[in-house]
Every structure is written in C-alpha cells, then in structure tokens.
Amino acid sequence: MFRWSINRFCAGEEKRVGTRTVFVGHRPVSETDAYVEQKFCDNRIVSSKYTVWNFLPKNLFEQFRRIANFYFLIIFLVQVIVDTPTSPVTSGLPLFFVIIVTAIKQGYEDWLRHRADKEVNKSSVFIVENAKQVKKHSEKIKVGDIVEVKADETFPCDLIFLASSNDDGICYVTTASLDGESNFKTHYAVRDTTGLQTDDDIDSLTATIECEQPQPDLYKFVGRINIYRSNQEPVARSLGPENLLLKGSTLKNTKKIYGVAVYTGMETKMALNYQGKSQKRSAVEKSINAFLVVYLCILVSKATVCTTLKYIWQSNPFNDEPWYNQKTIKERETFKILRMFTDFLSFMVLFNFIIPVSMYVTVEMQKFLGSFFIAWDKEMYDEEIKEGALVNTSDLNEELGQVEYVFTDKTGTLTENSMKFIECCIDGHKYKDGISEVDGFSHTDGPLRYYGKAEKCREELFLRALCLCHTVQIKGGDNVDGLRVNQECWTYISSSPDEIALVKGAKKYGFTFLGHEADYMKVQNQKNEIEKYQLLHVLNFDPVRRRMSVIVKTSTGKFLLFCKGADSSIFPRVQQDEIQQTKVHVERNAMDGYRTLCVAFKELTQEDYKKINDQLSEAKMALQDREEKMARIFDDTEADMHLIGATAVEDRLQEHAAETIEALQTAGMKVWVLTGDKMETAKSTCYASRLFQTNTELLELTTKTMGDSDRKEERLHELLLEYHKKLLQDFPKNSGKLKRSWTVSQEYGLIIDGSTLSLILNPSQDSSSSNYKSIFLQICLKCTSVLCCRMAPLQKAQIVRMVKNTKGNPITLSIGDGANDVSMILEAHVGIGIKGKEGRQAARNSDYAVPKFKHLRKLLLAHGHLYYVRIAHLVQYFFYKNLCFILPQFLYQFFCGFSQQPLYDAAYLTMYNICFTSLPILAYSLLEQHINIETLTSDPRLYMKISDNAMLQWKPFLYWTFLGSFEGLVFFFGVYFLFQNSSLEHNGKVFGNWTFGTIVFTVLVFTVTLKLALDTRFWTWMNHFVIWGSLAFYVFFSFFWGGIIWPFLKQQRMYFVFAHMVTSVSTWLAIVLLIFISLSPEILLVVFKNAKRKNHQVTKRLPSSGTSTIFMLSQTSSNHSFSWNE
C-alpha cells in the first residue's frame, strides 16, 4: 500500500532483487580479510520538508502551483507592468497575505517536525565497541553496530535480535507507535547467539547478515545470518520477522537485549511507512472549480464589454480626451490593437476581485480547525480503550455528509471481536458446557442426543490440538521450577482473539496450556499431569491459506501435525469419508451466527518429518521468493490429514450496531457487508444487525447456487439474467431518485461469495458473456443491501472501485478494523478505521478513526451533515459577497466614460476580503448548527436533504448569483439616485466621487455581514464578537484612514471623507434604507417560512418533547431551505 514511497530504493517491492550484507560489529569474517566499510545511510530521521536554505523557494513554488494563487500573481504583475487604474497593492496585498499566512502555518508545522527529529536524533544510545559500552547520539548509529537496549527503552533503529537477559533468547516488545497494537509480541534470538549475554561475549561474535533491501511492510522480513567460529564450518541460520526488532517499538518485561543494526535512519520500516499516502479530494473542491470557471467567464465578459464600449464611446470626437492632454497624443501614436489589449488587461485588473483568493485560505482554516470538533466529541470517546475519534485527513470533513454507499467489514466492525467458546464437535458428536467425572465433558441435547460420545482418545487428541495449535503467549503468573503457578494471574496474549477463546475453551474442559519453556510447549491434562511437546515448526496463518499448523514431537518420539482453519480450507485436505458428520455441525453453527474452525491432524514418520524439515530449512534460507517457496511446502505438508472435529466461537454484535445500520439505511445510504467469513455466519449477522429484514427477498450468487462445476459460467449467466429481469419488473426505469427513497413494496438483498465474484470480474477468455460485470452491477445497485462473503482483501477493494466508478460517481465510505480492510479503506472516497482488537493498521491508514461502529452514526448524520452545510454556505457566500463587491464597480464604468476609474479607495479594495468580511464567515463555518445535533442524529431522513451535493448544485448557485446581482444593483443605483442632488448638506457643500464610492462600500459591508447574521441559527459569543466586531472595525478603520485618529494621513484623497459623510442625515437614511431593501428578499422569505410553520402547527400537532423537525427545517436560511413540504 505504500509501494510508491520506496521508489528511490528500487523499481518496486515485488521486483526487488537487491540484498545487503552486514558485518556484525564491523568485523571482517577472517583476520586475513581487509574490512571495507560499507556505505549505508546514517541513522538521522528527517521528517521535515524544508531547510533554512530551501524554505522560501520551495514553499513559494508549491503555493504558486495552485491555480488561484498563480492567477493573482499574474494580475499583480500586470498591475506592476501596465498602467492600470488600481495600485498593485490592491491585489498584491491580499495575495501576499494568503501566501504569508500559509507559509507561516507550513513553516511552523515544519519547525515542530525539526524539533521532534532533533529530539530523536540526539537521544542517547549505548553501542558495544571493543567489549565496552560507548554512549553516542542515536544519529551516530551505523549499519553493523551492536546496540544494547534496556527495559522500557525504544529501539533506535531496526535491529536483528542477537541475545537477551533471558536464557531462552526471548524478549517482549510493544509496537503501539507503529501499528497501534498494545499487546506484547514475542521475538526470538537465533539459538546460536542466545548465550552471548555480556559485552565481552557479544564482542567476540564474528558473523555476517544477508537480508533484503529496505521495504515498508512491517510484517515481512527475509534474511539469514552466517556465524563464523575458529576451526569450524560457518553456521547459517534463517532470519524472519520474529528476529527483527523495529525502530519505534518498546522493550518490555526484559532487562536488556543486544541487537545489530541492519536498517537505519530513513531506511527503517517506520520511516518508510510514514512517508504518506495518496491524497483524496472532496466533491466540494470540484464544485468550487466549476464555479470559478463561471466567475472567470463573468470577469472576462465584463472586461470585454467595457473595453468594447470604451472604444465605441471614444469614437465620438467630443467624448475623446482634449488636445492638450499629452497622454492622448502618445496613445494615438501607439498601435490600436496594443492599446485595446492593455485596456482589456486594465479592466481585468479592475474587476479581478470577483475571484475570491482569500476563499482558499478560509476553506483550509475551516477544514483544519473544524476537524478538532470531531476529536473533541465526548460522545465518541470510549471508556474501555480510553480513546476518542481521530482525524487523519481534515480535507474530507464535508464528504462525510455526502456518503451514498457504506462498505463495512463484519468481524471486529459489526461484531465485538471478543470471542467466547460456545461448543465443539468431535467425530460428529456435539460437546457443550458441563463436565462430569463419568463421561468426560460429553454433553448431548436436542436432536443430537443419538450421537452419543466420541472415544476418549479422540476427545483428548482434539483438546491437545486446541492447546498446541496456536501462537498464544502467557503474561503474568509466577514461574517455579519451570511451572507456572497462581493461574488466576495469567493473561493469554495473542494477535487473534479466536486463539485465546479456543485455549480458554480447552482449559474449561480440563486441558490447560501452561506456556513455553525453551523449544517446548507445556500442557496440563485432565489428570493434572504435565505433558511436554517439542515445538518443531509453526506454519503460520495467512489470509490466502486460511489455516495454520504446528509440527510437534511428543515425549514418546512421535511427530504430529495439528492444523486448524476454515472449513473451506480444511475439508479438501482431509479424508472425504470423515467430512459429512462434522459438516452438519459446522453448517448449523454457522446458521446460528457462530464462527467455526475445523481441526485436523496427521501423524508423520521420521522420514516424512526429515523431508519436511529439510525443505523448510532450505526455503527459510532463501533470500528471494521465500514466501512462495514456503507456501508450496505448507501446501504439500497439509495434505491427507484426518479430521478430528470443529469448534464454534461466538462473536457478539457490537452495541447499537443494528440501530446504526438501520439509521444509515433510513438516511438513504446503501450498506454492503464485505467479509471473509462463510456465508451462513455472515448471513445470520446481517439479520441480527438489521441489514436484511424479514421481508427482504435474498438473491444468491454463491458456489452453492452455481451447481455443477462444468457449467458454472452458463449457470451464472442464467442467474444474472433471471435476477436482472426480476428487479427490472419491480424497479421501472422512470423511477427517478430511487436510491434515496425506499418506497418500493419489495426489498431485495444480494449475497455473493469470493469465487463467484472472481468469475464475474475475471471471466474466462472463451466466455461469450463479457457483459457479466455490467449486469451484476445493475443488480447490485437495485438491491437495498448486499452481502459479500469469503472475500479476499483485494476483492474488497475491487468491489469498492467498481461501485465508485459507476455512473454519477457516488461517494463511497469503507469501514473496517483489520489489516485485511486497509485496501478497501484506501480505495473508498472516505476511509474509516475502527480502533479494534486486530491491531491499528486500519486506523493508521484511514482518514478518520473511531472506537466503535456505533460512532459512525453521529460522525455522518451530525458532523458530516453540519460540515457539508457549513462549507457549502462558505463557498456560496464568498462568491456572493465578491459579486456584490464588483458589480457596482462595473456599473460605475458606464457613468465615467469607461475610464477605468475605481469606485472604491485602494485601502477598501485591499481590506474587504482580508479584514472586513473574513472572520464572520469563518466563525459561521465552524460553529453553525442550522438544525441541532440531537435532531440530526435522531432523524436520519434529514441527511437525504443535502445528498447529491444539493447545496452546491447550479440551482442554489444561480440563486446566490441572482441575490448578489440584485444587491449590487440596489447598492449602486440607490446611491446614484441619492446623488441626483449632489449637495447633501444644508450649507450647499458638494460631495464627490470618493464619497459616492464610500457610501456604496458602507452599504455593501453592512449588508453582506447582516445577511450572514440572518442566516445564523446557532448564536454563540464568538458569532456576536466577530459579526458586530467586524462592523465596528470597519467604522474605526474608516475614521482612521480619513485622518481623524491619525492626522499624518491627512494628505491622501480620503481625508475626512468618511467623517463628512456621516454628518449628513440623508446619507444615514439612505444607508439604512438600502440595507433594508437589499435584505428584503431574505426577510420576506423568513417571514413566509414562519407563517408556513405556524400554519403547520395548527393543522398538525407537534411532538410535546421539543422542537419538531418541521420547525427546525423551516428556520434554515434561503440557501439551504429544505423542508419536508417541498
């Protein structure tokens, strides 16, 4: 998933062929060999983006890559080069303000990264050199150095584990800073180096390590160590992830360890993983770009119209400038086309404020600051894990309000991933609860009574398999003479909750796992006897094999292989006559919603084991394609086994998971469950979580419905056409907004499994049904819910991509808790990670992380709804207020002979977007609640009112544009009619053009600010402060700029203009009247809505508990006036 971040090392991880050789302690293999120091990167961590020398050019280059910034830079250069009507300051100052603010923000963030880097790089470490410990800074560590790390210290680089204070060569670490997993992980030293527990011993080691080049996967490592001893053949041992201690991990429950550095600095796995992931962009940004194009066209049109009309007007000799004006003579001597072009540029500069440059910085601030409200939400804080919501990407806040498809994992997401052992079956006999001395723990009930009980030896074999076939470790308890006592203090630790449940289940029935001692696993049987088994090999679980095995040697010398895994993985590998009696129980347990695992065993001869051991040893030594070679050996080894039985483990549904899914569906979202579980288990969970209702008709595309393998594709095609025809009858083509209305009488649900999906997405070459995918997609889109079971991680991402790329590009959201969900989380528009029990890979790669699935309800229905409404209002408001600002300037040209005379003073042009109108809309976009959060959460239907980017469609955009045009006309012509008598005072003093422009500007500032006040439904002290404070600041600045407060300004053209203006009663009357006329459409709309609300109160009794939905919706401002009655 982070493949691109290592391109500087190689072309790609899959094609990596390079290896590195590390000399332990920088010692040559033999004394006759000369040691040549190898060149690897040092251990400095550099997470910063800039340096003192490149900050300015690099930051400026990145900022001017944005089209809006580059556009205003061009306008500024035009003002500098061409004789334009406004000063370069008018466009330069807002641009430089945006650039400087952004640069300060990015520079501060980078300074924090520099400070964090310095803290890490200057931390102290101890390196063993010449049998002595040398204290150095972490950044001085080189590849090949032997490092000592003590308890609770963090590993300074990636180390190969050589020895620890424990005689068995084991250490425990936590990797919370890497993947969020807080449980202890066990790492092992190579058995040939476990005895090197002092500085002298470790300094005597002569060895080389061959390993792969750096790559970011935290869970993969391939290498081998060659140990050289005098007068002996060198010994080669394989190295894997269990031998690698990662930078950022912390040593726990171990006094000290020795390790040799293999990856340092920016080549450590932690550094490679923290180089970021691909950026996601929201649909709102696309709307902003579309609106920008429209306003750019308006700008060009205005400039073209004014340029044309200027030359038409000047074609009349009486309208041209007089003969004594030297500029006219000079102009007549230049080319007319050049003059027209420079005039066009001048008009472009004059009207360029219609493009809101400051909107970008406001949007960035709104997203950044707004993300804190999610993290601060106390209702999304989980007491169990002591954590709340986490925002990894603030760019997608508004996208949370536009989700149409939700793709969710099952285990750990809908369910708790807290496993409880329920029952098991052995040789077809059901065992559940209860123990008795007479019959062991056999228990029959219901229809299974006639099964009797299995043989005692088979029962014990099954329980031994549960106690041995796992990777569970024991934490706590006291160790006396090799035996653990005080079992009440034990804690089982494992990366999989299933394994802990099975070990606890075996303990309940008399077989207790006592932990590891060197290479042995200890088990206490029903007779309280201690049994020891030598652990020879662990064939680890992986999502492809869907099983795990162990090979052990008994005290009598027998070699046994125990295997557990999914039924689909185990059944093909056991004797076929043993399957049926167990299969009945597995299917019944799955129908009850339990997670099932099958258990098998195989006895190996001495020759069989020797062959397997030789093959595994050879494969483990391979540096290239090790995993593929191991997989082939595992496949051959886990064959011809004997089925013992199966287990059933319950994974309870998470609290409020069903209510959350119901709310999401009511909100118009389609919920798909993508899981690796078997169909029956997943289907039961879907009914329990209300994804499927009792009246939902299920359409199945599974291996079971495909039937005979010879004609699978034909049967698939028949089913696809049958389902398609059925759905088309119930969903006629003319049904408009089907996806947002669940008004149809019959609901359909689709169930598909991984193998059938492979047939659909990857049909055979000779298949005539190339339209499988399109028919399947149409079926999916017409179903209210979909269950995809037996899904591989890659298939989950394929499903998300398929829906994401359909017509209309619906907004998709993926939510999961495990590493197998990362691919679909990264693929969806919005990725949500659950901080679950399967590690934090999902949360680490997500855009947002929440503790529980139930928190998705508030995240989407409340936060998502509000963020979308806020930012949509912000965008529309910015375009509206800038249109109000520039339209009077455009109209003024018709009354000044198109001479490019500015209507507003340069200070007002500059300060309008920066100071006078910026803070109120920022506060609104952070704090507004047009509908209170409780109503939004309790009534999911409100979410549909803003779906499909409703507030940034062309209809509301045209409304805002009309409103801006209307108010611009009122501003200009209202003041124009006031100036029909230019003497506005009783003393006959005449007001000039700067007074005219200042009156227009005053009406403008008050109107657009009061418009926002009218739109505000949720008032806080912050709203009051910024709205009334902005108006007060405008008045204060006008007096200041007019020379009243600061007399040195008296030489400029605005001297005493504002002060004289406010002394006129006519001006006061005009300002108040024009503000009222401008806002009258909004006021009338509010009055009309209130009257409508009162009418509804009479005709329909409102809920007594509080404010009704209709009431809340009726208060929305005109730009987002969505009510149930529309």
Coordinates of C-alpha atoms in Angstrom, one line a residue, residues 436-725:
S436 CA -18.6 -34.9 34.7
E437 CA -16.1 -37.4 36.0
V438 CA -18.1 -40.2 34.4
D439 CA -18.4 -39.1 30.8
G440 CA -15.6 -36.6 30.5
F441 CA -17.2 -33.5 29.1
S442 CA -19.7 -35.1 26.6
H443 CA -23.0 -33.3 26.5
T444 CA -25.9 -34.1 24.2
D445 CA -29.0 -32.1 23.8
G446 CA -31.9 -31.7 21.4
P447 CA -31.8 -33.6 18.1
L448 CA -28.2 -34.6 18.6
R449 CA -28.9 -36.8 21.5
Y450 CA -28.5 -40.0 19.5
Y451 CA -24.9 -39.2 18.6
G452 CA -23.5 -40.4 21.9
K453 CA -19.9 -39.5 22.6
A454 CA -16.6 -39.9 20.9
E455 CA -13.8 -42.2 22.0
K456 CA -11.8 -40.9 25.0
C457 CA -8.6 -40.9 23.0
R458 CA -10.2 -38.7 20.2
E459 CA -11.5 -36.3 22.8
E460 CA -8.0 -35.9 24.3
L461 CA -6.5 -35.6 20.9
F462 CA -8.9 -32.8 20.0
L463 CA -8.2 -30.9 23.2
R464 CA -4.4 -31.3 22.8
A465 CA -4.8 -29.9 19.3
L466 CA -6.5 -26.8 20.7
C467 CA -3.7 -26.4 23.3
L468 CA -0.9 -26.8 20.8
C469 CA -2.0 -25.3 17.5
H470 CA -1.8 -21.6 18.2
T471 CA 0.6 -18.7 18.8
V472 CA -0.7 -17.7 22.2
Q473 CA 1.7 -16.4 24.9
I474 CA 1.2 -16.2 28.6
K475 CA 1.8 -13.0 30.5
G476 CA 1.9 -12.8 34.4
G477 CA 1.9 -15.6 37.0
D478 CA 5.0 -16.9 38.8
N479 CA 7.4 -19.4 37.4
V480 CA 8.6 -22.0 40.0
D481 CA 10.8 -24.9 38.8
G482 CA 9.7 -24.4 35.3
L483 CA 6.0 -24.5 36.1
R484 CA 3.6 -21.5 36.3
V485 CA 1.7 -21.2 39.5
N486 CA -1.1 -18.8 40.5
Q487 CA -3.1 -19.3 37.3
E488 CA -5.6 -16.7 38.3
C489 CA -3.0 -14.0 37.4
W490 CA -2.4 -15.4 33.9
T491 CA -3.3 -13.4 30.9
Y492 CA -3.3 -15.0 27.5
I493 CA -1.8 -12.9 24.8
S494 CA -2.3 -13.4 21.0
S495 CA -2.8 -11.3 17.9
S496 CA -6.1 -13.3 17.3
P497 CA -8.9 -13.3 19.8
D498 CA -10.1 -16.6 18.3
E499 CA -7.0 -18.4 19.5
I500 CA -7.4 -17.1 23.1
A501 CA -11.1 -18.3 23.0
L502 CA -10.0 -21.8 21.9
V503 CA -7.3 -22.1 24.5
K504 CA -9.7 -21.0 27.2
G505 CA -12.3 -23.5 25.9
A506 CA -9.8 -26.3 26.2
K507 CA -8.9 -25.1 29.7
K508 CA -12.6 -25.2 30.7
Y509 CA -12.7 -28.9 29.7
G510 CA -9.6 -30.0 31.6
F511 CA -6.6 -29.3 29.3
T512 CA -4.6 -26.2 30.2
F513 CA -1.9 -24.6 28.1
L514 CA 1.0 -23.7 30.5
G515 CA 3.2 -21.7 28.1
H516 CA 6.6 -22.2 26.5
E517 CA 9.8 -23.4 28.0
A518 CA 12.7 -23.1 25.5
D519 CA 11.5 -25.1 22.5
Y520 CA 8.8 -27.0 24.4
M521 CA 5.1 -26.3 24.9
K522 CA 3.6 -27.5 28.2
V523 CA 0.1 -28.8 28.6
Q524 CA -1.6 -29.9 31.9
N525 CA -4.1 -32.7 31.1
Q526 CA -7.3 -33.7 32.9
K527 CA -5.3 -35.8 35.3
N528 CA -3.2 -32.8 36.3
E529 CA -0.2 -34.3 34.6
I530 CA 2.3 -32.1 32.8
E531 CA 2.8 -33.0 29.1
K532 CA 5.7 -31.6 27.1
Y533 CA 5.8 -31.3 23.4
Q534 CA 8.8 -30.0 21.4
L535 CA 7.6 -27.3 19.0
L536 CA 9.5 -28.0 15.7
H537 CA 7.7 -25.8 13.2
V538 CA 4.9 -23.3 13.0
L539 CA 3.2 -23.0 9.7
N540 CA 1.7 -19.5 10.2
F541 CA -1.8 -18.4 9.3
D542 CA -2.3 -16.2 6.3
P543 CA -5.5 -14.9 4.6
V544 CA -4.8 -16.9 1.4
R545 CA -4.3 -20.3 3.1
R546 CA -6.9 -19.5 5.8
R547 CA -5.4 -22.1 8.2
M548 CA -2.4 -22.6 10.4
S549 CA -0.5 -25.7 11.6
V550 CA 2.2 -26.8 14.1
I551 CA 4.5 -29.7 14.0
V552 CA 5.4 -31.1 17.4
K553 CA 7.3 -34.1 18.8
T554 CA 5.8 -36.0 21.7
S555 CA 7.7 -37.3 24.7
T556 CA 7.4 -40.8 23.1
G557 CA 9.1 -39.6 19.9
K558 CA 6.0 -39.3 17.7
F559 CA 5.8 -36.5 15.1
L560 CA 2.4 -34.9 14.9
L561 CA 1.0 -32.1 12.7
F562 CA -2.1 -30.3 14.1
C563 CA -4.0 -27.9 11.7
K564 CA -6.9 -25.6 12.3
G565 CA -8.7 -23.4 9.8
A566 CA -11.8 -22.5 7.8
D567 CA -13.9 -25.4 6.7
S568 CA -13.4 -24.4 3.0
S569 CA -9.7 -24.7 3.6
I570 CA -9.6 -27.9 5.7
F571 CA -12.3 -30.1 4.0
P572 CA -10.4 -30.6 0.7
R573 CA -7.3 -31.7 2.7
V574 CA -8.8 -34.5 4.8
Q575 CA -10.3 -37.9 4.1
Q576 CA -13.6 -37.4 2.3
D577 CA -15.4 -40.0 4.3
E578 CA -14.8 -38.0 7.5
I579 CA -16.3 -34.8 6.4
Q580 CA -20.1 -35.3 6.4
Q581 CA -20.6 -35.9 10.1
T582 CA -18.7 -32.7 11.0
K583 CA -20.1 -30.7 8.2
V584 CA -23.6 -30.9 9.7
H585 CA -22.5 -29.2 12.9
V586 CA -20.4 -26.6 11.1
E587 CA -23.4 -25.5 8.9
R588 CA -25.7 -25.5 11.9
N589 CA -23.3 -23.4 14.0
A590 CA -22.9 -21.0 11.1
M591 CA -26.6 -20.6 10.8
D592 CA -26.7 -19.7 14.5
G593 CA -24.1 -16.9 13.7
Y594 CA -21.1 -18.6 15.3
R595 CA -17.6 -18.5 13.9
T596 CA -16.4 -22.0 13.0
L597 CA -13.0 -23.6 12.7
C598 CA -12.2 -27.2 11.7
V599 CA -9.4 -29.1 13.4
A600 CA -7.4 -31.9 11.8
F601 CA -4.2 -33.8 12.5
K602 CA -1.7 -36.0 10.7
E603 CA 1.0 -38.4 12.1
L604 CA 4.4 -38.0 10.4
T605 CA 7.0 -40.7 10.1
Q606 CA 10.6 -40.0 10.9
E607 CA 11.3 -39.9 7.1
D608 CA 8.4 -37.6 6.5
Y609 CA 9.5 -35.1 9.1
K610 CA 13.1 -35.2 7.9
K611 CA 12.0 -34.4 4.4
I612 CA 9.7 -31.6 5.5
N613 CA 12.4 -30.2 7.9
D614 CA 15.0 -30.2 5.1
Q615 CA 12.6 -28.4 2.7
L616 CA 11.6 -25.8 5.3
S617 CA 15.2 -25.2 6.3
E618 CA 16.2 -24.7 2.7
A619 CA 13.2 -22.4 2.0
K620 CA 13.9 -20.3 5.1
M621 CA 17.4 -19.7 4.0
A622 CA 16.2 -18.3 0.6
L623 CA 16.5 -14.5 0.2
Q624 CA 14.4 -14.4 -2.9
D625 CA 10.8 -15.7 -3.2
R626 CA 11.0 -17.2 0.3
E627 CA 7.3 -16.8 0.9
E628 CA 6.3 -18.5 -2.3
K629 CA 8.6 -21.4 -1.6
M630 CA 7.3 -21.7 2.0
A631 CA 3.7 -21.6 0.7
R632 CA 4.3 -24.6 -1.6
I633 CA 5.9 -26.7 1.2
F634 CA 3.0 -25.8 3.5
D635 CA 0.6 -26.9 0.8
D636 CA 2.3 -30.2 0.4
T637 CA 2.6 -30.8 4.1
E638 CA -1.0 -30.0 5.0
A639 CA -2.4 -32.8 2.8
D640 CA -4.0 -36.2 3.6
M641 CA -4.9 -35.2 7.1
H642 CA -7.6 -36.7 9.4
L643 CA -10.5 -34.5 10.6
I644 CA -11.0 -34.6 14.3
G645 CA -13.8 -32.0 14.8
A646 CA -14.8 -28.4 14.7
T647 CA -15.2 -25.5 17.1
A648 CA -17.9 -22.8 17.4
V649 CA -17.0 -19.4 18.8
E650 CA -19.4 -16.6 19.4
D651 CA -18.6 -13.1 18.3
R652 CA -21.3 -10.8 19.8
L653 CA -22.7 -8.0 17.8
Q654 CA -21.4 -4.6 18.9
E655 CA -23.6 -2.4 21.0
H656 CA -26.0 -0.3 18.8
A657 CA -24.6 -1.8 15.6
A658 CA -28.1 -2.8 14.4
E659 CA -29.6 0.7 15.2
T660 CA -26.7 2.3 13.4
I661 CA -27.2 0.3 10.2
E662 CA -30.9 1.0 10.3
A663 CA -30.2 4.7 10.7
L664 CA -27.8 4.7 7.8
Q665 CA -30.3 3.0 5.6
T666 CA -33.1 5.4 6.6
A667 CA -30.7 8.2 5.7
G668 CA -30.6 6.9 2.1
M669 CA -27.3 5.1 2.3
K670 CA -26.8 1.6 0.9
V671 CA -24.9 -0.7 3.3
W672 CA -22.7 -3.5 1.9
V673 CA -21.0 -6.1 4.2
L674 CA -17.7 -7.4 2.8
T675 CA -16.3 -10.2 4.9
G676 CA -14.0 -13.2 4.7
D677 CA -16.4 -15.3 6.9
K678 CA -18.6 -18.1 5.5
M679 CA -22.0 -17.3 4.1
E680 CA -24.2 -18.8 6.8
T681 CA -22.3 -17.0 9.6
A682 CA -22.3 -13.7 7.8
K683 CA -26.0 -14.0 6.8
S684 CA -27.0 -14.6 10.4
T685 CA -25.1 -11.5 11.5
C686 CA -26.8 -9.5 8.7
Y687 CA -30.2 -10.4 10.0
A688 CA -29.2 -9.6 13.6
S689 CA -27.8 -6.2 12.5
R690 CA -31.0 -5.5 10.5
L691 CA -29.1 -5.3 7.2
F692 CA -31.6 -7.9 6.0
Q693 CA -35.2 -7.5 7.1
T694 CA -37.6 -10.4 7.5
N695 CA -39.4 -9.3 4.3
T696 CA -36.1 -9.0 2.3
E697 CA -36.0 -11.4 -0.6
L698 CA -32.5 -12.7 -0.9
L699 CA -30.8 -13.3 -4.3
E700 CA -27.8 -15.6 -4.0
L701 CA -24.8 -15.9 -6.3
T702 CA -22.7 -18.4 -4.5
T703 CA -20.9 -21.6 -5.1
K704 CA -23.9 -23.5 -3.8
T705 CA -26.3 -21.9 -6.4
M706 CA -23.7 -22.3 -9.2
G707 CA -24.1 -26.1 -9.0
D708 CA -22.1 -28.3 -11.4
S709 CA -18.5 -27.1 -11.9
D710 CA -18.6 -28.0 -15.7
R711 CA -21.2 -25.3 -16.5
K712 CA -20.6 -22.7 -13.8
E713 CA -20.4 -19.8 -16.2
E714 CA -23.5 -20.8 -18.0
R715 CA -25.4 -21.1 -14.7
L716 CA -24.0 -17.8 -13.6
H717 CA -25.2 -16.1 -16.7
E718 CA -28.7 -17.6 -16.3
L719 CA -29.0 -16.4 -12.7
L720 CA -27.7 -12.9 -13.6
L721 CA -30.4 -12.6 -16.3
E722 CA -33.1 -14.0 -14.0
Y723 CA -32.3 -11.6 -11.2
H724 CA -31.9 -8.7 -13.6
K725 CA -35.4 -9.4 -15.1

